[in-house]
C-alpha atoms as one frame of an Amber mdcrd trajectory, in Angstrom:
protein
 -33.085  11.428 183.471 -34.068  11.729 187.140 -36.082  14.779 188.191 -33.839
  17.607 189.371 -30.734  16.289 187.634 -29.362  18.478 184.895 -27.412  17.253
 181.888 -23.676  17.076 182.393 -20.893  16.956 179.826 -18.291  15.377 182.117
 -18.598  13.025 185.066 -15.834  13.548 187.628 -15.272  10.431 189.731 -13.825
  11.261 193.134 -14.382  14.320 195.312 -10.843  14.511 196.672  -8.484  17.418
 196.009  -7.821  16.438 192.389 -11.461  15.778 191.515 -12.626  19.023 193.103
  -9.902  21.019 191.352 -10.779  19.417 188.026 -14.488  20.144 188.493 -13.710
  23.746 189.393 -11.588  24.193 186.286 -14.227  22.584 184.088 -16.898  24.939
 185.448 -14.555  27.914 185.061 -14.338  27.040 181.374 -18.097  26.633 181.007
 -18.289  22.830 181.051 -21.210  21.259 182.922 -19.965  18.507 185.193 -21.149
  16.309 188.004 -18.972  14.944 190.812 -19.567  11.514 192.321 -17.654   9.908
 195.165 -17.865   6.533 196.874 -18.155   8.204 200.286 -21.634   9.358 201.250
 -20.298  12.248 203.381 -17.281  14.554 203.368 -14.170  13.133 205.035 -13.861
  14.127 208.699 -10.049  14.272 208.745  -7.478  16.304 206.854  -6.465  15.143
 203.397  -3.848  16.730 201.157  -2.467  18.918 203.940   0.618  19.818 201.921
   0.973  21.640 198.623   3.986  20.720 196.534   5.924  23.219 194.398   4.473
  21.848 191.160   0.951  22.260 192.539   1.743  25.891 193.338   2.955  26.361
 189.764  -0.360  25.020 188.449  -2.321  27.215 190.867  -0.315  30.172 189.568
  -1.229  29.298 185.972  -4.945  29.422 186.818  -4.654  32.606 188.895  -5.195
  31.075 192.350  -1.747  30.914 193.946  -2.081  34.318 195.653  -5.109  33.011
 197.565  -3.195  29.984 198.837   0.195  31.411 199.815  -0.985  33.611 202.725
  -2.805  30.616 204.255   0.219  28.330 204.275   3.481  27.802 206.084   6.579
  27.561 203.897   8.535  24.374 204.613  12.230  24.587 203.824  13.077  21.023
 204.823  11.992  17.964 206.770  13.393  15.844 209.556  12.254  12.304 210.337
  12.435  10.879 213.847  11.821   7.458 215.406   9.209   7.008 218.114  12.113
   7.373 220.529  12.890  10.859 219.185  16.096   9.755 217.427  16.787  11.639
 214.204  16.950   9.143 211.331  16.915  11.425 208.300  16.661  14.965 207.063
  16.381  16.781 203.750  16.269  20.394 202.675  14.409  21.842 199.752  17.180
  24.277 198.865  18.133  22.442 195.663  14.639  22.206 194.161  14.477  23.692
 190.677  11.239  25.465 191.423  10.356  28.969 192.598
């Protein structure tokens, strides 16, 4: 084992939103883990800028949803436009079977 490296029980491959969430949950439950990622530095642009209803349900299960909700903007629907600003589609989220 290399100097300075501690033993880990789980190796998490990928430091994106899913990998970081998994590593956080593992640590919360007392599991030693190490995260590796193919990128040498953090990404310089936004990734995972939206949180879907199912993700909010999972965050609620682990006691984190109340920290996320005040930081977000609730989206009740979407509209899609062409480059020429012509509306080509729209959808609402009114019929989602999720709180």
